[in-house]
Coordinates of C-alpha atoms and ligand atoms in Angstrom, one line a residue:
X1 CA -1.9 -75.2 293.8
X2 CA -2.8 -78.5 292.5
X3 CA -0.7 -78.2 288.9
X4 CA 3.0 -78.8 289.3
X5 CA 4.8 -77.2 286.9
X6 CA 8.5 -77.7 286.9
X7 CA 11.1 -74.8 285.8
X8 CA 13.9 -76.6 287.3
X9 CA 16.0 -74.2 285.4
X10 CA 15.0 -71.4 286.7
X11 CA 15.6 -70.6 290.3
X12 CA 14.9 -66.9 291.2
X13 CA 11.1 -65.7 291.1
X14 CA 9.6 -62.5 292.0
X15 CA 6.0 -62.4 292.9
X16 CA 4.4 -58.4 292.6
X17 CA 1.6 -58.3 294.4
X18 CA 0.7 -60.5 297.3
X19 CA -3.3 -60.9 297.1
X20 CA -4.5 -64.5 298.4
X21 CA -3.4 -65.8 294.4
X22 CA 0.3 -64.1 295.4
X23 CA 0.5 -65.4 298.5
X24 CA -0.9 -68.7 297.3
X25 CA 2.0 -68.8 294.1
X26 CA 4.8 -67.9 297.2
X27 CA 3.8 -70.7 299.7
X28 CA 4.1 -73.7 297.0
X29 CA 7.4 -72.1 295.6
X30 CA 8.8 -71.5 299.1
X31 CA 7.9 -75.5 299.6
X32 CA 9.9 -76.2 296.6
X33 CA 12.5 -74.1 298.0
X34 CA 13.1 -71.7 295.3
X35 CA 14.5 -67.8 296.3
X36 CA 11.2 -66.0 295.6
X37 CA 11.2 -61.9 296.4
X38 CA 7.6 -60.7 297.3
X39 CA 6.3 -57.0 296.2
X40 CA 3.2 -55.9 297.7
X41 CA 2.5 -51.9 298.8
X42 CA 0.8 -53.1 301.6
X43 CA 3.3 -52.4 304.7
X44 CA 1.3 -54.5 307.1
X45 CA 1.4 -57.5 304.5
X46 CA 4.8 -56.9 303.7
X47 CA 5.7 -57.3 307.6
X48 CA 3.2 -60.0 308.2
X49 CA 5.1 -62.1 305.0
X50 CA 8.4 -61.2 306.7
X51 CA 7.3 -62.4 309.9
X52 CA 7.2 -65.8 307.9
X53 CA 10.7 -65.5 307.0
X54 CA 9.7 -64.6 303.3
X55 CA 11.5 -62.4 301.5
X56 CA 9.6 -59.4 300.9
X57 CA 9.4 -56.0 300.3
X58 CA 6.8 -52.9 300.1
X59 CA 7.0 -51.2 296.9
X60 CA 4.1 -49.9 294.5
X61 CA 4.4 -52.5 292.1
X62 CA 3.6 -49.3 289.2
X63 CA 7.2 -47.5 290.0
X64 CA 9.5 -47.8 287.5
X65 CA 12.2 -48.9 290.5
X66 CA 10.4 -52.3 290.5
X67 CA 11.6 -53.1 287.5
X68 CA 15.4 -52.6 289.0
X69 CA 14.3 -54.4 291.9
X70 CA 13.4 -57.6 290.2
X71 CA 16.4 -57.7 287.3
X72 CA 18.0 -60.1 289.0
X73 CA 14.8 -62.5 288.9
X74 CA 14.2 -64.8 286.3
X75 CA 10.8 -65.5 286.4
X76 CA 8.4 -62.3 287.3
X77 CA 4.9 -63.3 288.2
X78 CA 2.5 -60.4 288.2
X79 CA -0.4 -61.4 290.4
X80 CA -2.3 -58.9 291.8
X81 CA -5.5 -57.8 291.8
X82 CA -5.5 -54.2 290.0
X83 CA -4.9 -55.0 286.4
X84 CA -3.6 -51.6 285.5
X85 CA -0.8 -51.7 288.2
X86 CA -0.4 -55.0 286.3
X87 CA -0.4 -53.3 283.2
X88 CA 2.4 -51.0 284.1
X89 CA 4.5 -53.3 286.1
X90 CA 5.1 -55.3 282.7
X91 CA 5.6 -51.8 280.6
X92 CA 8.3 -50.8 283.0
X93 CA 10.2 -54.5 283.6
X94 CA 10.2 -54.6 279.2
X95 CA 11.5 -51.4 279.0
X96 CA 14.2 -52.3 280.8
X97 CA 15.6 -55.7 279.2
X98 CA 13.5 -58.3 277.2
X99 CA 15.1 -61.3 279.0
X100 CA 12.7 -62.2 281.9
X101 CA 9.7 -64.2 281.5
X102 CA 6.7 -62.6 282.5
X103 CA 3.0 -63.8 283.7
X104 CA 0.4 -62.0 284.2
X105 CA -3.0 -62.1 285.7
X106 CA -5.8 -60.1 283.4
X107 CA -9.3 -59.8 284.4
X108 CA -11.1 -60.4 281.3
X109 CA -10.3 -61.0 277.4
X110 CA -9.7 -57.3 276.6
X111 CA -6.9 -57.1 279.5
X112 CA -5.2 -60.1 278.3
X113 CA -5.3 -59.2 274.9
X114 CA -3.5 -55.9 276.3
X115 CA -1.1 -57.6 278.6
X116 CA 0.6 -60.0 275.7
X117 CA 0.8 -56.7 273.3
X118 CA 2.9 -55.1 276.3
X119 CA 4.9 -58.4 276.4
X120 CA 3.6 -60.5 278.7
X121 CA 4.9 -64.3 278.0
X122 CA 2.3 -66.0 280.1
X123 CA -1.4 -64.1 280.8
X124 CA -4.1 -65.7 283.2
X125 CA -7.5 -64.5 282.5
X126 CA -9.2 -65.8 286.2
X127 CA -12.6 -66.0 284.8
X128 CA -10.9 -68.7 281.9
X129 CA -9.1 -70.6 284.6
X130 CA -12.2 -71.2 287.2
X131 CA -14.3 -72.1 283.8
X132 CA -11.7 -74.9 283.1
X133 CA -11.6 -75.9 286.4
X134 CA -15.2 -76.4 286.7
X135 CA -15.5 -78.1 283.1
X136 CA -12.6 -80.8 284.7
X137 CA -14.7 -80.9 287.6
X138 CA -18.1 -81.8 285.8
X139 CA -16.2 -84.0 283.5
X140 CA -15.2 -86.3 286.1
X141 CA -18.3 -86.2 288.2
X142 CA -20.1 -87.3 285.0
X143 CA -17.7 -90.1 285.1
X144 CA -17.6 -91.0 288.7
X145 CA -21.9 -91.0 288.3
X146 CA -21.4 -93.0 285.0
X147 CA -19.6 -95.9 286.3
X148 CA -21.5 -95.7 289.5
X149 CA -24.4 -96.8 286.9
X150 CA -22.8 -99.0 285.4
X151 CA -21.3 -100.5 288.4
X152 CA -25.3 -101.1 289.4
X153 CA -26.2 -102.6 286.3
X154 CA -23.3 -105.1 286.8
X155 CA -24.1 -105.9 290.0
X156 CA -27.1 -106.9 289.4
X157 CA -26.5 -110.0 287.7
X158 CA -27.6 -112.7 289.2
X159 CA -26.0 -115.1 286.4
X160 CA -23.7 -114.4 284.5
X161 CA -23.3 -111.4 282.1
X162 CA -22.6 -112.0 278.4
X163 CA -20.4 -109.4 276.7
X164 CA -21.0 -109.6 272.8
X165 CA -18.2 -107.9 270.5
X166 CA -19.9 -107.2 267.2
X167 CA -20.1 -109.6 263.8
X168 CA -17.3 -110.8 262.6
X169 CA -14.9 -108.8 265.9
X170 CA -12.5 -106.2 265.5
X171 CA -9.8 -105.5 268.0
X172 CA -11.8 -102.7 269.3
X173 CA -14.2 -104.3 270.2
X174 CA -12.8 -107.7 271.5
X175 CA -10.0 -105.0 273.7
X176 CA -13.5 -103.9 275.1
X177 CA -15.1 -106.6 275.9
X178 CA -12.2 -108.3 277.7
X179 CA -12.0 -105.2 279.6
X180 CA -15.8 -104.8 280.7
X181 CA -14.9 -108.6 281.3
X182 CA -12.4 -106.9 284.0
X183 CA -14.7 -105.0 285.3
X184 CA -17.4 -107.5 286.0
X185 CA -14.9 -109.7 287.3
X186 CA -13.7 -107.1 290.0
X187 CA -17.6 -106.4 291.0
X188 CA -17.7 -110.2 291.3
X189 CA -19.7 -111.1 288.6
X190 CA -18.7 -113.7 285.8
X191 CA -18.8 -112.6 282.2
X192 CA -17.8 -114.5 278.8
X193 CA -17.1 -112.8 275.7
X194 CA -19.8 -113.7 272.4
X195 CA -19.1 -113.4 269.1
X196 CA -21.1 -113.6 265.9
X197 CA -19.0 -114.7 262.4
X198 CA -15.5 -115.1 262.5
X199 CA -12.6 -113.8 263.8
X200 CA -10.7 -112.8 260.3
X201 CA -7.8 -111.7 259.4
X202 CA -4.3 -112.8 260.5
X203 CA -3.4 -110.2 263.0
X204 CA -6.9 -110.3 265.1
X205 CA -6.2 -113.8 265.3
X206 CA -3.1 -113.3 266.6
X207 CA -4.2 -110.6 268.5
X208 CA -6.5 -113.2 269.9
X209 CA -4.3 -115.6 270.7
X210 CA -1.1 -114.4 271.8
X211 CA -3.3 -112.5 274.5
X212 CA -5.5 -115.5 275.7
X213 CA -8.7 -113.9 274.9
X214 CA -11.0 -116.6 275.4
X215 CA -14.2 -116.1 273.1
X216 CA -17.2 -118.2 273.1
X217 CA -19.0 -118.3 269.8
X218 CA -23.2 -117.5 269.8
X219 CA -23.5 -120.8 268.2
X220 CA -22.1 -122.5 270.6
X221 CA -23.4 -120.0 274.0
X222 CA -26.6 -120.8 275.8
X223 CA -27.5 -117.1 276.2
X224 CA -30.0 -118.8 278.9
X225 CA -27.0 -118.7 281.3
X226 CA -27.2 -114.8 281.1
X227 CA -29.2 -112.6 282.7
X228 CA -26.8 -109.3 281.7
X229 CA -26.4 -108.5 278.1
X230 CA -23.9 -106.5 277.3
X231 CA -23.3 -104.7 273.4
X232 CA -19.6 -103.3 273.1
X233 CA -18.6 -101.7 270.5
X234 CA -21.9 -102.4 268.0
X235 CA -23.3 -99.3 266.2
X236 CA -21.2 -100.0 262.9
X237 CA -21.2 -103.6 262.7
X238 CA -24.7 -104.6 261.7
X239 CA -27.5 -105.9 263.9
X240 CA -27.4 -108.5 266.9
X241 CA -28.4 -111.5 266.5
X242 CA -31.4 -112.5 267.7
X243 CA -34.2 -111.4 270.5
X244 CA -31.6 -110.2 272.6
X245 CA -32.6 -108.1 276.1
X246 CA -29.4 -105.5 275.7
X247 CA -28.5 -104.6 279.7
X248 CA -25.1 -102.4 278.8
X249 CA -24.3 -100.7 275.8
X250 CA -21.1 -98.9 275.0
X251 CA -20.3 -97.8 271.7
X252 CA -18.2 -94.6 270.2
X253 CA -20.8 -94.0 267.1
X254 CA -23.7 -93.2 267.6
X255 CA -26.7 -96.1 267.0
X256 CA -29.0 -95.4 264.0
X257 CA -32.0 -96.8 266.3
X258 CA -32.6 -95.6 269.7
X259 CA -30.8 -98.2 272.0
X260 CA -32.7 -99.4 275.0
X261 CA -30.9 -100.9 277.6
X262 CA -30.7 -99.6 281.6
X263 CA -27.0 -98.4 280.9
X264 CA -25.9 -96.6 277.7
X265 CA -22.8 -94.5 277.1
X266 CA -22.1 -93.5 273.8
X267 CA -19.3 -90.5 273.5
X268 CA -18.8 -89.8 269.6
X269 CA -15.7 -87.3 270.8
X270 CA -13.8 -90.1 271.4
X271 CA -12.4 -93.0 268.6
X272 CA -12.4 -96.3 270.6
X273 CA -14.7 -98.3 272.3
X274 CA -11.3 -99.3 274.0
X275 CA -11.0 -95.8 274.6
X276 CA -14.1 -95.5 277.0
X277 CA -13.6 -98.6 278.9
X278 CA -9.8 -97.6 279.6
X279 CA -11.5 -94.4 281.2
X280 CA -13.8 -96.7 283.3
X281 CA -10.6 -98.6 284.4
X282 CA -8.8 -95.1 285.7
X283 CA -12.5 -94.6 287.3
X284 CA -12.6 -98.0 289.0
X285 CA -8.7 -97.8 289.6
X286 CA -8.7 -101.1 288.7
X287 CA -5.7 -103.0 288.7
X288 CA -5.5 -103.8 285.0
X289 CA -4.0 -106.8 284.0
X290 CA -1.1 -106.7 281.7
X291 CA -3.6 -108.7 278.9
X292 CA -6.2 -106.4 279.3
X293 CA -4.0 -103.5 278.9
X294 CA -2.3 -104.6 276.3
X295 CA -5.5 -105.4 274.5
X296 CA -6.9 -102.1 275.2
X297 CA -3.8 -100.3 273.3
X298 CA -4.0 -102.4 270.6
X299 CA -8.0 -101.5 270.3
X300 CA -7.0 -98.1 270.5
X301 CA -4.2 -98.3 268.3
X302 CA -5.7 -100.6 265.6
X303 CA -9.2 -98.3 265.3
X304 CA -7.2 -95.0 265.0
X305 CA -4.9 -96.6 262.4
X306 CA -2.1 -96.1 264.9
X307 CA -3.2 -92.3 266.1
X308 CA -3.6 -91.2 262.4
X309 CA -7.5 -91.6 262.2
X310 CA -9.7 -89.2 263.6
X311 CA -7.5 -89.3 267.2
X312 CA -8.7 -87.1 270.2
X313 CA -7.2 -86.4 273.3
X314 CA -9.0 -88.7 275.1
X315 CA -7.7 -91.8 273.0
X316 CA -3.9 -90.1 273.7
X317 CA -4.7 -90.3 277.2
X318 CA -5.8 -93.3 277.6
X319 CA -3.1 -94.7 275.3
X320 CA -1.3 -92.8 277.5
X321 CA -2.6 -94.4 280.8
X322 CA -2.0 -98.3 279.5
X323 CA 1.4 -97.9 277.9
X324 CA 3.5 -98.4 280.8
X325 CA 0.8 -101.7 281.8
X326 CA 0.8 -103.2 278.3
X327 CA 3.4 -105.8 276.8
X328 CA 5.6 -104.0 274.0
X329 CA 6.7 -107.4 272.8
X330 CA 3.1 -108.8 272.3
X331 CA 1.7 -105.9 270.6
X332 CA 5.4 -106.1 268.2
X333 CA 4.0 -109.8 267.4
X334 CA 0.2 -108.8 267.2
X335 CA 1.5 -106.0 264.7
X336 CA 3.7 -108.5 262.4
X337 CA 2.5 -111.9 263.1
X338 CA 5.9 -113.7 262.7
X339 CA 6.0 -117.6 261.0
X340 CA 6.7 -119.7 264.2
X341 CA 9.4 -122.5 263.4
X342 CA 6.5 -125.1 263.4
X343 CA 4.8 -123.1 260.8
X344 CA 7.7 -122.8 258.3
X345 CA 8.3 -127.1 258.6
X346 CA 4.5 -127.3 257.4
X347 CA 5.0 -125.0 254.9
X348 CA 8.5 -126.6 253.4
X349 CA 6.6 -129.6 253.4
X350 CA 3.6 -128.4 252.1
X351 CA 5.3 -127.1 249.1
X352 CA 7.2 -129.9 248.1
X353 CA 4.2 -132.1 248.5
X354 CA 1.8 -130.4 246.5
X355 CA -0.8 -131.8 243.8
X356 CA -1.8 -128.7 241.3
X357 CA -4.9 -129.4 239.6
X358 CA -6.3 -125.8 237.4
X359 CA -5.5 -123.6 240.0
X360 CA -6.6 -125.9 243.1
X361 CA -3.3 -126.8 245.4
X362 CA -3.6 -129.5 247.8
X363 CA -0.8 -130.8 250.1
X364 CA -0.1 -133.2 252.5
X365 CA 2.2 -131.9 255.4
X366 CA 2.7 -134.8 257.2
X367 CA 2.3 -135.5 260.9
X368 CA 2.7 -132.2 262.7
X369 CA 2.0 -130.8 266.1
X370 CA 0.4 -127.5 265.5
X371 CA -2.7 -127.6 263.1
X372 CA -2.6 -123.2 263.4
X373 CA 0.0 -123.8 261.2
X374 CA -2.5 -125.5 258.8
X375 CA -3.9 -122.7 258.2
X376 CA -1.3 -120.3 258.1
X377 CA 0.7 -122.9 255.2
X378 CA -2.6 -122.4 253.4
X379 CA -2.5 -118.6 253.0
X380 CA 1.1 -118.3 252.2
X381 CA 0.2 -121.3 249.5
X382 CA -2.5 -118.8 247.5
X383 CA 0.5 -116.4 246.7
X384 CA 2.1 -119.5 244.3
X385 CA 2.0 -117.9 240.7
X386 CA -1.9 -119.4 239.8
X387 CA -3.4 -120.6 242.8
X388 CA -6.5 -119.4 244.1
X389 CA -7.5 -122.3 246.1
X390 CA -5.0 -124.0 248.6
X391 CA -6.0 -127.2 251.1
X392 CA -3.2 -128.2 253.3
X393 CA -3.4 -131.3 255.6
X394 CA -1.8 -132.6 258.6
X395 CA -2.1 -135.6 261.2
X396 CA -2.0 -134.2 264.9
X397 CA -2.5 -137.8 266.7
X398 CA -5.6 -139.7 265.7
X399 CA -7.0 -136.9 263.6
X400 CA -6.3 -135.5 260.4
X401 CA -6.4 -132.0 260.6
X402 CA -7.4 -129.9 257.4
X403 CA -7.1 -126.4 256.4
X404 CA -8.3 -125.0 253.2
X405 CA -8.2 -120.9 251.8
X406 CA -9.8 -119.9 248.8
X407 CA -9.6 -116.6 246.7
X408 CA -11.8 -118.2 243.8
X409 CA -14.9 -116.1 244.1
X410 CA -17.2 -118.8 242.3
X411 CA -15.6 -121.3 244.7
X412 CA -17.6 -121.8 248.5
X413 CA -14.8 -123.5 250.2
X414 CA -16.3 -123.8 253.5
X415 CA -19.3 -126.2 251.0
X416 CA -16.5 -127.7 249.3
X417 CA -14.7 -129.2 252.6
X418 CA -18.3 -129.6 254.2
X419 CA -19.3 -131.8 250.7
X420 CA -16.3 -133.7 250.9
X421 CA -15.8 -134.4 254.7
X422 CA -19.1 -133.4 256.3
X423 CA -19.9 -137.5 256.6
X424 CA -17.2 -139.0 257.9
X425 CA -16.2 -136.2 260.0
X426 CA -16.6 -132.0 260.9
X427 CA -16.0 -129.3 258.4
X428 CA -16.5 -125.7 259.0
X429 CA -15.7 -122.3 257.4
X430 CA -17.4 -120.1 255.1
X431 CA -16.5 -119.3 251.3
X432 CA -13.1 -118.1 251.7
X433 CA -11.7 -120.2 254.3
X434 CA -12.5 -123.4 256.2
X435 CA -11.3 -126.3 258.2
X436 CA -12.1 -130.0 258.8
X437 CA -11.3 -132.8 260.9
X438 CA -11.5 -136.9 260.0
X439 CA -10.3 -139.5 262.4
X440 CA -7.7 -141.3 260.8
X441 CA -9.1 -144.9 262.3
X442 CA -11.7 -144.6 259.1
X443 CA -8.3 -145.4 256.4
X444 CA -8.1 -148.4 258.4
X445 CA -6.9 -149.9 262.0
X446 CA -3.1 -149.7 261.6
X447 CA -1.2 -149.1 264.4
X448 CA 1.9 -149.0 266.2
X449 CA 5.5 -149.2 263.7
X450 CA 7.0 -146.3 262.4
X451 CA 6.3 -147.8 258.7
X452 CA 2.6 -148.8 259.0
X453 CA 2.3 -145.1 260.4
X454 CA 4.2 -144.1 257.3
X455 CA 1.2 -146.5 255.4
X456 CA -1.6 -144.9 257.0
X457 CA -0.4 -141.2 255.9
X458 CA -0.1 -142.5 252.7
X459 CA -3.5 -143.8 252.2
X460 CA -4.9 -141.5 254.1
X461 CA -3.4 -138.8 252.2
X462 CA -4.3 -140.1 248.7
X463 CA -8.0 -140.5 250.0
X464 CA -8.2 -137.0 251.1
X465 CA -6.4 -135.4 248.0
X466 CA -8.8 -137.2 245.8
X467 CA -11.9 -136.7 247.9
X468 CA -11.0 -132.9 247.8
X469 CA -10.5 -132.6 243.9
X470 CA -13.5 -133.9 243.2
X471 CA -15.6 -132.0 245.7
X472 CA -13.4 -129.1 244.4
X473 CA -14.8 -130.1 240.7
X474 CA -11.5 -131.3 239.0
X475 CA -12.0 -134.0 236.5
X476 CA -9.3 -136.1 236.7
X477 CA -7.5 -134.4 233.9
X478 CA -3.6 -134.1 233.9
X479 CA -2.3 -132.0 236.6
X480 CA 0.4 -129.8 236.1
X481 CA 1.6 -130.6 240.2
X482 CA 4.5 -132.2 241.1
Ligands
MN501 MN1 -14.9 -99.2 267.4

């Protein structure tokens, strides 16, 4: 018996009828040394068992003395071959008290129908359990031949394989791709993650970096360095970009188009691209890093809206599988992005430094030492009572650094910081959020004391917060700031 069921409880089983499944049940129970009686009306058996130094005993398993002879058992297992013996075996133990549990083995639907109405607790239908057995045993071939495939396709890289998330990535797919990322890695072959767009929102940034998940953006990747293409996680998430050759594709929807590529698994029964490659994991028995893990649970987690959105058992499982792996604390912060110490200094500062003009904020939070916090001060800054734009700007050594966030849906902020800073330094973003970057030596050569530092912040400050309200659009009219 390969299933161990545990009924720690419960320590004395008989077994009626000692067929090979009988005998079978006896052996493992024996192993686990529990007191099993045996009940077969075979004599020879009976002495063969006892000969074994099994408790056993001939008796037709029909006679209503059976029933007396097993009332001290707990647990009655009915096994044998001839399901009307079976039949009355459970009439006459449930005529005689309602207490024990009873299973027993049917031969077809009909007879196990039959068996519960005549009080069977547990009925085995054999025909059920082999067709189980073999569905389990298909299902993981397939797998086994699946990731032998896609163990080939890997392999085959001579390069390096790019694994491209879709536009603009989710945590499903970015879990997915760092975990096909493992998997390349443990066949030997060297794989970067590609993204298209942006990673938005808060928590997938977070989610991004608090886990180290190093992405290289198509703009800046030279998909000449890849000879394997990979598309995780794609079907919903618009087209990719480009000519691209697709090698791999993995996906939990369905494609509208027919997908060519050498390796395609698409499984619409499950609801995470996370979900499949945590599967491939189990497959490769790949020692999965506490990153990728906790990655892949978060994928899971965040595309079944925590197990309430269209969750199967496979996505349990595999939740399942990575919990003990994953970081609990990670996934606490990933879930509830917390304001770092740094972050709440540039936001304090931000707000007592700010210039209102309409409903454009800009502020000046000094020099800092973390410019993620730039960005950060600039969202909390849109939920002051009329904002909709808010630019907040810091100096992190040479270089001021410049966030801007932008809820106005007639302003393009990622034009606005381009317009303003685009010639005397970088600006990039799109409409509702953007960054830049200007080297402080162009407000002049200052250097070295505390005040001409203190000088150079203040030029530099005022030349930004003008250069910003006018690329904003703000006539110099009178600001209602502070
Ligand atoms: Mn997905």
């Amino acid at each position: 018996m390969s299933s161990r069921v545990t009924i720690s409880s419960m320590s004395a089983y008989a077994i009626l009828g000692c067929g090979s499944v009988g005998h079978a049940v006896a052996e493992e129970l024996v192993e686990r040394e529990k007191d099993v009686l045996i009940v077969d009306k075979n004599e020879e058996r009976v002495e063969a068992l006892r000969d074994q130094d099994l408790n056993a005993q001939a008796a037709d398993i029909r006679d209503a003395e059976v029933a007396d002879l097993v009332s001290d058992r707990e647990v009655v297992l009915i096994l044998s071959s001839d399901v009307d013996a079976n039949k009355e075996a459970v009439k006459n133990i449930r005529e005689r008290d309602e207490d024990r549990f009873v299973v027993v083995r049917a031969s077809d639907p009909v007879t196990s129908d039959e068996l519960r109405e005549l009080g069977a607790d547990v009925v085995i239908n054999p025909s059920s359990v082999i067709a189980d057995a073999a569905l389990r045993a298909l299902e993981s071939g397939e797998l086994e031949y699946r990731a032998r495939q896609l163990a080939g396709v890997i392999q085959k890289t001579e390069k390096k394989l790019a694994v491209l998330t879709h536009n603009n990535p989710g945590p499903d797919s970015i879990a997915a791709a760092a975990a096909l990322q493992a998997v390349a890695e443990h066949f030997g072959v060297e794989a970067d993650i590609v993204y298209v767009g942006e990673v938005g929102r808060q928590e997938n940034r977070a989610f991004v970096n608090l886990l180290g998940i190093e992405l290289v953006d198509y703009e800046d990747a030279e998909m000449g360095d890849y000879d394997t293409v990979a598309l995780v996680d794609h079907a919903r998430a618009g087209d990719p970009p480009g000519e691209l050759d697709v090698d791999i594709y993995l996906d939990h929807y369905e494609s509208g188009d027919e997908v060519q590529a050498a390796f395609v698994d698409v499984r619409p029964n499950v609801s995470a691209t996370a979900t499949i490659l945590t599967k491939y994991i189990q497959e490769y028995d790949l020692n999965v890093s506490e990153t990728v893990a906790t990655a892949l649970l978060y994928g899971i987690r965040a595309e079944t809206l925590d197990f309430r959105r269209e969750t199967t058992p496979a996505d349990l499982t595999a939740a399942a599988y990575l919990y003990p792996f994953a970081n609990h604390d990670t996934l606490e912060q990933v879930e509830s992005p917390s304001m770092s110490p740094e972050t709440l200094d540039v936001l304090a500062e931000a707000i007592s430094n700010r210039e209102v003009q309409g409903s454009h904020l800009v502020s000046n939070a000094g020099f800092i030492r973390d410019r993620d916090a730039l960005s950060q001060a600039a969202q909390q800054l849109l939920n002051l009572e009329g904002v909709t734009t808010a630019a907040v700007f810091g100096i992190v050594e040479d270089t001021i650094h410049l966030a801007a966030q932008s809820k106005d849906i007639r302003m393009n902020i990622g034009n606005v910081l381009g317009d303003a800073f685009g010639d005397m330094g970088e600006a990039a973003g799109h409409s509702t959020q953007a960054t830049a970057e200007v080297p402080l030596g162009i407000f002049g050569g200052l250097e070295g004391s505390e005040e001409n530092r203190e000088t150079l912040l203040n030029l530099a400050g005022e030349a930004v917060t003008r250069k910003l309200f006018d690329a904003m659009g703000v006539e110099s009219e009178s600001g209602n700031g502070s």
